[in-house]
Amino acid sequence: MREIAILGIGQTPVDEHWEKSLRELAGEAIFAALDDAQRTSADGLFVGNMLSGMLSKQENLGSLIAEWVGLPGIEAFKVESACSSGAAALRSGFMAVSSGEMDSAIVVGVEKMTDTLPSETTEGLATAADADYEAAQGLSFVAINALVMQRYLHFYGWKHTDFAQFSINAHANAMHNPFARLREPITEADYSRARMIADPINLLDASPTGDGAAALLLVPVEMLNPGSKPIIKIAGSSSATDTTSVHGRKDPLWLSAAEKSAKKAYQQAGIGHQDIDLFELHDAFSIMSALSLEACGFAERGQGPRLAQEGAILPTGRIPITTRGGLKARGHPVGATGIYQAVEVVQQLRGQAGPSQVENAKIGMTQNIGGSGANIITHIIKAV
Amino acid sequence: MREIAILGIGQTPVDEHWEKSLRELAGEAIFAALDDAQRTSADGLFVGNMLSGMLSKQENLGSLIAEWVGLPGIEAFKVESACSSGAAALRSGFMAVSSGEMDSAIVVGVEKMTDTLPSETTEGLATAADADYEAAQGLSFVAINALVMQRYLHFYGWKHTDFAQFSINAHANAMHNPFARLREPITEADYSRARMIADPINLLDASPTGDGAAALLLVPVEMLNPGSKPIIKIAGSSSATDTTSVHGRKDPLWLSAAEKSAKKAYQQAGIGHQDIDLFELHDAFSIMSALSLEACGFAERGQGPRLAQEGAILPTGRIPITTRGGLKARGHPVGATGIYQAVEVVQQLRGQAGPSQVENAKIGMTQNIGGSGANIITHIIKAV
């Protein structure tokens, strides 16, 4: 297997792009990534997307986008694992290039969620859960996460307001990210009085949806120009699953697929969690930040919120998270999110993160979650 | 890169399985493939499916099916490229095992198309075409193929009845396949008087939809028991795209992605088209059989129907096709079809094809088409 580098990155703002189609959004991100890499083509295209069939009446995104960006003929697929579709596409592109099947791959995550009625988008997102045993019982996706958070508060004895700093940090970091959807700071008071969505998840616990696309160009390290520095390398790439339904798990408060994929990624990279300089985690809801930090070894079981309270998650802290706004404030165009995370880690490793730059960042981790912990994909990205 | 063998095969009948859910169908095929391989688990799962979000309100099939077959935790994704989603999943599993990322992979194609209203299923299938420039103009998927066939009849001067033998051969072969949906023979008279669907495509030019699942177990050849014979090896695996819309092509009567992927697969296998003993092609409509035979080198441009008329496509002919019924008579549960094709080639190479056995078959080819020629994936499978 060959080592893989991320040579180019591109993204669109996360927003309500009513004036742009799926292919236009994807194209914008891909052209940016190709420009960034000073390339004009690639051998393959892997598209991360969850909802295009349901919300845009468009499947077969591989050929659609390949043609749109002027590369008709190349191998191209869509990869789907609900909200971790982006990272699933990255993982697929990684395997395709590392196997030697191709010498370069574009990986793009794209999602369009705001052209439809909110009820249609909500119905689409519910397909991430178990249709027969969760969604058909009336559980929306946020309702499932609300049950998890309710249980967490009860079991470990935290108060809802103990989660405030997760959202405050995300919004503070997004202020410096021109691609973020929500670029205004919030306060503890804002958090406490935010409108309830599904008790105990309120509006400021939940990430906004949005339209957006992000792209990467992957190439083998061995094919880079010898002089090019820094090399941004994928040092770990791993994925694991858990039961789709939360009620199917022995412990609904433990993300076993996060633990499993992170451990394998640490092993591949030859590091421990203490070597990670920043962690772009999947804060679709604030409770998921706590659970992810615990499953990946950064906090003891049940102690995730303490890292937020102590400031360890700030760009200046011990384990900075959501440094460009995270899902909470950059926004969560579901199938694109995993690629946004990787783009943001590369920005940090290149020293391009502006006021939320993590000083001397050398190793970043991304973790993308599909469903309520059902399909979790971890990447470790390293500047060498 | 490691060489890959198909160690196990499994399938369900293609039918209206109103009593079985998506996961149950997939599980049935997977358990059959594992039993066939005398294995009980695998490292990864790749699911080929197109319509589950739209028709079953279920995405995230990777984790759903992994859990259902008793393998929670393993890496699992859905791969989609419209009607070639099955072969796209096979190609993904092939790259995953050949790259060394995993030592075994289950590849399953599954589709459920008969629980919904026919209008809903038709709307779902239309997402294989270009939503903005084809489907939104009122073109259903069969209507697009009808325009292609109309053009073919006009341009090359064939009559509609010249295509009859494609359907007659498929039905004749399906009689001996217990997993086929339509197991009754048809005659030229039946073909001529069949109900018109979209002129010139009539009911007997078109493949039936259906519910079904088929599965393969992939392992590296180097990890097989030295004594195990015959080894069924994937000798070529290749995929290419074309414009999604038919009107976007220079020549709407040429499947350039079929030509491209077949040529590459021949090269990988070190053979020419004349070495292929049987060809499971994508006869979603009879016109596609002609176009596929031409693009892959078996017939001159515009001469595909002649192979049918001369009997070259029969199990005893020069280039047997649809030997177990093809899409036309085995049925076309879209995301599963590419895996059914591979299962059927393996049956032929093992000598398990009953009365439609191709004598002394050593090399078989599958070709799965997503959209009207937009995403075409070719595999060459060889007994050694």
PDB file of N, CA, C and O in Angstrom, chain A residues 241-298:
ATOM      1  N   THR A 241     -18.535   0.156  12.506  1.00  0.00           N
ATOM      2  CA  THR A 241     -19.981   0.337  12.656  1.00  0.00           C
ATOM      3  C   THR A 241     -20.449  -0.104  14.036  1.00  0.00           C
ATOM      4  O   THR A 241     -19.717  -0.749  14.798  1.00  0.00           O
ATOM      5  N   ASP A 242     -21.669   0.287  14.339  1.00  0.00           N
ATOM      6  CA  ASP A 242     -22.351  -0.147  15.558  1.00  0.00           C
ATOM      7  C   ASP A 242     -23.788  -0.456  15.131  1.00  0.00           C
ATOM      8  O   ASP A 242     -24.126  -0.315  13.954  1.00  0.00           O
ATOM      9  N   THR A 243     -24.636  -0.853  16.060  1.00  0.00           N
ATOM     10  CA  THR A 243     -26.034  -1.049  15.692  1.00  0.00           C
ATOM     11  C   THR A 243     -26.586   0.263  15.137  1.00  0.00           C
ATOM     12  O   THR A 243     -26.178   1.345  15.556  1.00  0.00           O
ATOM     13  N   THR A 244     -27.513   0.155  14.191  1.00  0.00           N
ATOM     14  CA  THR A 244     -28.114   1.368  13.638  1.00  0.00           C
ATOM     15  C   THR A 244     -29.019   2.019  14.675  1.00  0.00           C
ATOM     16  O   THR A 244     -28.973   3.233  14.885  1.00  0.00           O
ATOM     17  N   SER A 245     -29.822   1.232  15.353  1.00  0.00           N
ATOM     18  CA  SER A 245     -30.704   1.793  16.378  1.00  0.00           C
ATOM     19  C   SER A 245     -29.928   1.965  17.674  1.00  0.00           C
ATOM     20  O   SER A 245     -29.106   1.127  18.040  1.00  0.00           O
ATOM     21  N   VAL A 246     -30.201   3.076  18.377  1.00  0.00           N
ATOM     22  CA  VAL A 246     -29.535   3.312  19.654  1.00  0.00           C
ATOM     23  C   VAL A 246     -29.996   2.284  20.687  1.00  0.00           C
ATOM     24  O   VAL A 246     -29.215   1.800  21.506  1.00  0.00           O
ATOM     25  N   HIS A 247     -31.282   1.905  20.634  1.00  0.00           N
ATOM     26  CA  HIS A 247     -31.794   0.958  21.637  1.00  0.00           C
ATOM     27  C   HIS A 247     -31.191  -0.435  21.482  1.00  0.00           C
ATOM     28  O   HIS A 247     -31.322  -1.271  22.368  1.00  0.00           O
ATOM     29  N   GLY A 248     -30.513  -0.688  20.345  1.00  0.00           N
ATOM     30  CA  GLY A 248     -29.907  -1.995  20.142  1.00  0.00           C
ATOM     31  C   GLY A 248     -28.572  -2.162  20.855  1.00  0.00           C
ATOM     32  O   GLY A 248     -28.008  -3.256  20.862  1.00  0.00           O
ATOM     33  N   ARG A 249     -28.048  -1.069  21.445  1.00  0.00           N
ATOM     34  CA  ARG A 249     -26.700  -1.132  22.044  1.00  0.00           C
ATOM     35  C   ARG A 249     -26.723  -1.526  23.510  1.00  0.00           C
ATOM     36  O   ARG A 249     -27.630  -1.145  24.234  1.00  0.00           O
ATOM     37  N   LYS A 250     -25.680  -2.212  23.919  1.00  0.00           N
ATOM     38  CA  LYS A 250     -25.539  -2.549  25.336  1.00  0.00           C
ATOM     39  C   LYS A 250     -25.494  -1.273  26.153  1.00  0.00           C
ATOM     40  O   LYS A 250     -26.101  -1.157  27.201  1.00  0.00           O
ATOM     41  N   ASP A 251     -24.720  -0.278  25.666  1.00  0.00           N
ATOM     42  CA  ASP A 251     -24.583   0.984  26.390  1.00  0.00           C
ATOM     43  C   ASP A 251     -24.875   2.138  25.422  1.00  0.00           C
ATOM     44  O   ASP A 251     -24.041   2.455  24.574  1.00  0.00           O
ATOM     45  N   PRO A 252     -26.048   2.763  25.547  1.00  0.00           N
ATOM     46  CA  PRO A 252     -26.401   3.837  24.601  1.00  0.00           C
ATOM     47  C   PRO A 252     -25.546   5.085  24.791  1.00  0.00           C
ATOM     48  O   PRO A 252     -25.617   5.993  23.970  1.00  0.00           O
ATOM     49  N   LEU A 253     -24.730   5.127  25.861  1.00  0.00           N
ATOM     50  CA  LEU A 253     -23.891   6.300  26.123  1.00  0.00           C
ATOM     51  C   LEU A 253     -22.436   6.049  25.716  1.00  0.00           C
ATOM     52  O   LEU A 253     -21.544   6.787  26.131  1.00  0.00           O
ATOM     53  N   TRP A 254     -22.195   5.025  24.925  1.00  0.00           N
ATOM     54  CA  TRP A 254     -20.818   4.750  24.512  1.00  0.00           C
ATOM     55  C   TRP A 254     -20.770   4.560  22.994  1.00  0.00           C
ATOM     56  O   TRP A 254     -21.492   3.729  22.450  1.00  0.00           O
ATOM     57  N   LEU A 255     -19.917   5.358  22.321  1.00  0.00           N
ATOM     58  CA  LEU A 255     -19.782   5.252  20.867  1.00  0.00           C
ATOM     59  C   LEU A 255     -18.718   4.210  20.542  1.00  0.00           C
ATOM     60  O   LEU A 255     -17.545   4.537  20.314  1.00  0.00           O
ATOM     61  N   SER A 256     -19.126   2.956  20.525  1.00  0.00           N
ATOM     62  CA  SER A 256     -18.130   1.887  20.343  1.00  0.00           C
ATOM     63  C   SER A 256     -17.457   1.976  18.973  1.00  0.00           C
ATOM     64  O   SER A 256     -16.281   1.634  18.828  1.00  0.00           O
ATOM     65  N   ALA A 257     -18.184   2.446  17.964  1.00  0.00           N
ATOM     66  CA  ALA A 257     -17.569   2.558  16.629  1.00  0.00           C
ATOM     67  C   ALA A 257     -16.541   3.690  16.596  1.00  0.00           C
ATOM     68  O   ALA A 257     -15.566   3.631  15.835  1.00  0.00           O
ATOM     69  N   ALA A 258     -16.738   4.707  17.430  1.00  0.00           N
ATOM     70  CA  ALA A 258     -15.737   5.784  17.522  1.00  0.00           C
ATOM     71  C   ALA A 258     -14.479   5.245  18.194  1.00  0.00           C
ATOM     72  O   ALA A 258     -13.358   5.493  17.739  1.00  0.00           O
ATOM     73  N   GLU A 259     -14.682   4.515  19.271  1.00  0.00           N
ATOM     74  CA  GLU A 259     -13.533   3.936  19.980  1.00  0.00           C
ATOM     75  C   GLU A 259     -12.746   3.016  19.048  1.00  0.00           C
ATOM     76  O   GLU A 259     -11.522   3.122  18.920  1.00  0.00           O
ATOM     77  N   LYS A 260     -13.480   2.141  18.360  1.00  0.00           N
ATOM     78  CA  LYS A 260     -12.843   1.148  17.501  1.00  0.00           C
ATOM     79  C   LYS A 260     -12.079   1.816  16.351  1.00  0.00           C
ATOM     80  O   LYS A 260     -10.916   1.487  16.088  1.00  0.00           O
ATOM     81  N   SER A 261     -12.711   2.764  15.673  1.00  0.00           N
ATOM     82  CA  SER A 261     -12.042   3.360  14.511  1.00  0.00           C
ATOM     83  C   SER A 261     -10.901   4.272  14.958  1.00  0.00           C
ATOM     84  O   SER A 261      -9.870   4.349  14.298  1.00  0.00           O
ATOM     85  N   ALA A 262     -11.055   4.965  16.089  1.00  0.00           N
ATOM     86  CA  ALA A 262      -9.965   5.825  16.568  1.00  0.00           C
ATOM     87  C   ALA A 262      -8.761   4.980  16.982  1.00  0.00           C
ATOM     88  O   ALA A 262      -7.618   5.292  16.625  1.00  0.00           O
ATOM     89  N   LYS A 263      -9.010   3.903  17.708  1.00  0.00           N
ATOM     90  CA  LYS A 263      -7.891   3.050  18.152  1.00  0.00           C
ATOM     91  C   LYS A 263      -7.103   2.517  16.962  1.00  0.00           C
ATOM     92  O   LYS A 263      -5.876   2.505  16.979  1.00  0.00           O
ATOM     93  N   LYS A 264      -7.839   2.095  15.938  1.00  0.00           N
ATOM     94  CA  LYS A 264      -7.155   1.556  14.760  1.00  0.00           C
ATOM     95  C   LYS A 264      -6.365   2.664  14.056  1.00  0.00           C
ATOM     96  O   LYS A 264      -5.238   2.440  13.592  1.00  0.00           O
ATOM     97  N   ALA A 265      -6.958   3.854  13.985  1.00  0.00           N
ATOM     98  CA  ALA A 265      -6.262   4.968  13.326  1.00  0.00           C
ATOM     99  C   ALA A 265      -5.012   5.369  14.114  1.00  0.00           C
ATOM    100  O   ALA A 265      -3.967   5.660  13.524  1.00  0.00           O
ATOM    101  N   TYR A 266      -5.097   5.387  15.439  1.00  0.00           N
ATOM    102  CA  TYR A 266      -3.908   5.689  16.257  1.00  0.00           C
ATOM    103  C   TYR A 266      -2.798   4.685  15.948  1.00  0.00           C
ATOM    104  O   TYR A 266      -1.628   5.031  15.785  1.00  0.00           O
ATOM    105  N   GLN A 267      -3.202   3.425  15.888  1.00  0.00           N
ATOM    106  CA  GLN A 267      -2.245   2.350  15.640  1.00  0.00           C
ATOM    107  C   GLN A 267      -1.584   2.517  14.262  1.00  0.00           C
ATOM    108  O   GLN A 267      -0.364   2.403  14.134  1.00  0.00           O
ATOM    109  N   GLN A 268      -2.404   2.814  13.257  1.00  0.00           N
ATOM    110  CA  GLN A 268      -1.863   3.002  11.907  1.00  0.00           C
ATOM    111  C   GLN A 268      -0.859   4.145  11.884  1.00  0.00           C
ATOM    112  O   GLN A 268       0.173   4.090  11.213  1.00  0.00           O
ATOM    113  N   ALA A 269      -1.186   5.217  12.630  1.00  0.00           N
ATOM    114  CA  ALA A 269      -0.324   6.405  12.637  1.00  0.00           C
ATOM    115  C   ALA A 269       0.843   6.256  13.603  1.00  0.00           C
ATOM    116  O   ALA A 269       1.758   7.092  13.619  1.00  0.00           O
ATOM    117  N   GLY A 270       0.793   5.208  14.413  1.00  0.00           N
ATOM    118  CA  GLY A 270       1.855   4.989  15.390  1.00  0.00           C
ATOM    119  C   GLY A 270       1.886   6.050  16.476  1.00  0.00           C
ATOM    120  O   GLY A 270       2.955   6.453  16.950  1.00  0.00           O
ATOM    121  N   ILE A 271       0.711   6.505  16.891  1.00  0.00           N
ATOM    122  CA  ILE A 271       0.635   7.554  17.914  1.00  0.00           C
ATOM    123  C   ILE A 271      -0.419   7.188  18.954  1.00  0.00           C
ATOM    124  O   ILE A 271      -1.129   6.185  18.812  1.00  0.00           O
ATOM    125  N   GLY A 272      -0.522   8.016  19.983  1.00  0.00           N
ATOM    126  CA  GLY A 272      -1.606   7.892  20.957  1.00  0.00           C
ATOM    127  C   GLY A 272      -2.469   9.137  20.909  1.00  0.00           C
ATOM    128  O   GLY A 272      -2.099  10.125  20.250  1.00  0.00           O
ATOM    129  N   HIS A 273      -3.595   9.120  21.623  1.00  0.00           N
ATOM    130  CA  HIS A 273      -4.503  10.273  21.539  1.00  0.00           C
ATOM    131  C   HIS A 273      -3.829  11.552  22.021  1.00  0.00           C
ATOM    132  O   HIS A 273      -4.153  12.652  21.592  1.00  0.00           O
ATOM    133  N   GLN A 274      -2.849  11.397  22.916  1.00  0.00           N
ATOM    134  CA  GLN A 274      -2.175  12.590  23.450  1.00  0.00           C
ATOM    135  C   GLN A 274      -1.307  13.294  22.397  1.00  0.00           C
ATOM    136  O   GLN A 274      -0.888  14.439  22.592  1.00  0.00           O
ATOM    137  N   ASP A 275      -1.089  12.642  21.261  1.00  0.00           N
ATOM    138  CA  ASP A 275      -0.289  13.258  20.194  1.00  0.00           C
ATOM    139  C   ASP A 275      -1.126  14.099  19.229  1.00  0.00           C
ATOM    140  O   ASP A 275      -0.577  14.751  18.335  1.00  0.00           O
ATOM    141  N   ILE A 276      -2.429  14.040  19.373  1.00  0.00           N
ATOM    142  CA  ILE A 276      -3.323  14.771  18.468  1.00  0.00           C
ATOM    143  C   ILE A 276      -3.324  16.259  18.846  1.00  0.00           C
ATOM    144  O   ILE A 276      -3.600  16.612  19.991  1.00  0.00           O
ATOM    145  N   ASP A 277      -3.039  17.117  17.862  1.00  0.00           N
ATOM    146  CA  ASP A 277      -2.994  18.557  18.133  1.00  0.00           C
ATOM    147  C   ASP A 277      -4.360  19.224  17.999  1.00  0.00           C
ATOM    148  O   ASP A 277      -4.595  20.275  18.598  1.00  0.00           O
ATOM    149  N   LEU A 278      -5.214  18.687  17.164  1.00  0.00           N
ATOM    150  CA  LEU A 278      -6.591  19.190  17.085  1.00  0.00           C
ATOM    151  C   LEU A 278      -7.487  18.083  16.585  1.00  0.00           C
ATOM    152  O   LEU A 278      -7.028  17.164  15.897  1.00  0.00           O
ATOM    153  N   PHE A 279      -8.770  18.184  16.914  1.00  0.00           N
ATOM    154  CA  PHE A 279      -9.714  17.101  16.649  1.00  0.00           C
ATOM    155  C   PHE A 279     -10.997  17.705  16.086  1.00  0.00           C
ATOM    156  O   PHE A 279     -11.752  18.336  16.811  1.00  0.00           O
ATOM    157  N   GLU A 280     -11.186  17.523  14.776  1.00  0.00           N
ATOM    158  CA  GLU A 280     -12.455  17.966  14.192  1.00  0.00           C
ATOM    159  C   GLU A 280     -13.471  16.846  14.366  1.00  0.00           C
ATOM    160  O   GLU A 280     -13.533  15.918  13.580  1.00  0.00           O
ATOM    161  N   LEU A 281     -14.250  16.964  15.432  1.00  0.00           N
ATOM    162  CA  LEU A 281     -15.210  15.907  15.758  1.00  0.00           C
ATOM    163  C   LEU A 281     -16.595  16.248  15.213  1.00  0.00           C
ATOM    164  O   LEU A 281     -16.820  17.316  14.648  1.00  0.00           O
ATOM    165  N   HIS A 282     -17.509  15.312  15.387  1.00  0.00           N
ATOM    166  CA  HIS A 282     -18.825  15.389  14.737  1.00  0.00           C
ATOM    167  C   HIS A 282     -19.866  15.924  15.732  1.00  0.00           C
ATOM    168  O   HIS A 282     -20.663  15.167  16.297  1.00  0.00           O
ATOM    169  N   ASP A 283     -19.856  17.251  15.946  1.00  0.00           N
ATOM    170  CA  ASP A 283     -20.769  17.863  16.918  1.00  0.00           C
ATOM    171  C   ASP A 283     -22.112  18.207  16.290  1.00  0.00           C
ATOM    172  O   ASP A 283     -22.564  19.352  16.354  1.00  0.00           O
ATOM    173  N   ALA A 284     -22.770  17.199  15.727  1.00  0.00           N
ATOM    174  CA  ALA A 284     -24.115  17.427  15.181  1.00  0.00           C
ATOM    175  C   ALA A 284     -25.032  17.929  16.293  1.00  0.00           C
ATOM    176  O   ALA A 284     -25.905  18.770  16.072  1.00  0.00           O
ATOM    177  N   PHE A 285     -24.830  17.390  17.485  1.00  0.00           N
ATOM    178  CA  PHE A 285     -25.493  17.859  18.701  1.00  0.00           C
ATOM    179  C   PHE A 285     -24.417  17.912  19.780  1.00  0.00           C
ATOM    180  O   PHE A 285     -23.473  17.126  19.739  1.00  0.00           O
ATOM    181  N   SER A 286     -24.564  18.816  20.729  1.00  0.00           N
ATOM    182  CA  SER A 286     -23.488  19.000  21.719  1.00  0.00           C
ATOM    183  C   SER A 286     -23.193  17.704  22.466  1.00  0.00           C
ATOM    184  O   SER A 286     -22.032  17.433  22.795  1.00  0.00           O
ATOM    185  N   ILE A 287     -24.216  16.882  22.689  1.00  0.00           N
ATOM    186  CA  ILE A 287     -23.976  15.617  23.385  1.00  0.00           C
ATOM    187  C   ILE A 287     -22.965  14.758  22.624  1.00  0.00           C
ATOM    188  O   ILE A 287     -22.167  14.029  23.242  1.00  0.00           O
ATOM    189  N   MET A 288     -22.961  14.865  21.281  1.00  0.00           N
ATOM    190  CA  MET A 288     -22.048  14.025  20.502  1.00  0.00           C
ATOM    191  C   MET A 288     -20.590  14.450  20.711  1.00  0.00           C
ATOM    192  O   MET A 288     -19.681  13.620  20.603  1.00  0.00           O
ATOM    193  N   SER A 289     -20.363  15.733  21.014  1.00  0.00           N
ATOM    194  CA  SER A 289     -18.988  16.163  21.309  1.00  0.00           C
ATOM    195  C   SER A 289     -18.472  15.448  22.546  1.00  0.00           C
ATOM    196  O   SER A 289     -17.346  14.933  22.570  1.00  0.00           O
ATOM    197  N   ALA A 290     -19.311  15.423  23.576  1.00  0.00           N
ATOM    198  CA  ALA A 290     -18.894  14.765  24.817  1.00  0.00           C
ATOM    199  C   ALA A 290     -18.628  13.280  24.576  1.00  0.00           C
ATOM    200  O   ALA A 290     -17.579  12.748  24.963  1.00  0.00           O
ATOM    201  N   LEU A 291     -19.564  12.619  23.902  1.00  0.00           N
ATOM    202  CA  LEU A 291     -19.406  11.170  23.677  1.00  0.00           C
ATOM    203  C   LEU A 291     -18.183  10.858  22.814  1.00  0.00           C
ATOM    204  O   LEU A 291     -17.488   9.863  23.045  1.00  0.00           O
ATOM    205  N   SER A 292     -17.909  11.714  21.824  1.00  0.00           N
ATOM    206  CA  SER A 292     -16.752  11.468  20.952  1.00  0.00           C
ATOM    207  C   SER A 292     -15.448  11.635  21.720  1.00  0.00           C
ATOM    208  O   SER A 292     -14.518  10.831  21.567  1.00  0.00           O
ATOM    209  N   LEU A 293     -15.350  12.698  22.522  1.00  0.00           N
ATOM    210  CA  LEU A 293     -14.126  12.923  23.298  1.00  0.00           C
ATOM    211  C   LEU A 293     -13.855  11.755  24.236  1.00  0.00           C
ATOM    212  O   LEU A 293     -12.704  11.338  24.424  1.00  0.00           O
ATOM    213  N   GLU A 294     -14.921  11.187  24.793  1.00  0.00           N
ATOM    214  CA  GLU A 294     -14.744  10.054  25.702  1.00  0.00           C
ATOM    215  C   GLU A 294     -14.323   8.797  24.937  1.00  0.00           C
ATOM    216  O   GLU A 294     -13.372   8.109  25.328  1.00  0.00           O
ATOM    217  N   ALA A 295     -15.011   8.506  23.843  1.00  0.00           N
ATOM    218  CA  ALA A 295     -14.733   7.255  23.120  1.00  0.00           C
ATOM    219  C   ALA A 295     -13.336   7.249  22.514  1.00  0.00           C
ATOM    220  O   ALA A 295     -12.732   6.187  22.331  1.00  0.00           O
ATOM    221  N   CYS A 296     -12.800   8.449  22.202  1.00  0.00           N
ATOM    222  CA  CYS A 296     -11.480   8.520  21.567  1.00  0.00           C
ATOM    223  C   CYS A 296     -10.352   8.686  22.577  1.00  0.00           C
ATOM    224  O   CYS A 296      -9.196   8.854  22.179  1.00  0.00           O
ATOM    225  N   GLY A 297     -10.682   8.667  23.851  1.00  0.00           N
ATOM    226  CA  GLY A 297      -9.640   8.643  24.871  1.00  0.00           C
ATOM    227  C   GLY A 297      -9.253   9.994  25.453  1.00  0.00           C
ATOM    228  O   GLY A 297      -8.349  10.067  26.293  1.00  0.00           O
ATOM    229  N   PHE A 298      -9.925  11.072  25.055  1.00  0.00           N
ATOM    230  CA  PHE A 298      -9.535  12.400  25.541  1.00  0.00           C
ATOM    231  C   PHE A 298     -10.148  12.727  26.903  1.00  0.00           C
ATOM    232  O   PHE A 298      -9.702  13.648  27.573  1.00  0.00           O
TER     233      PHE A 298
END
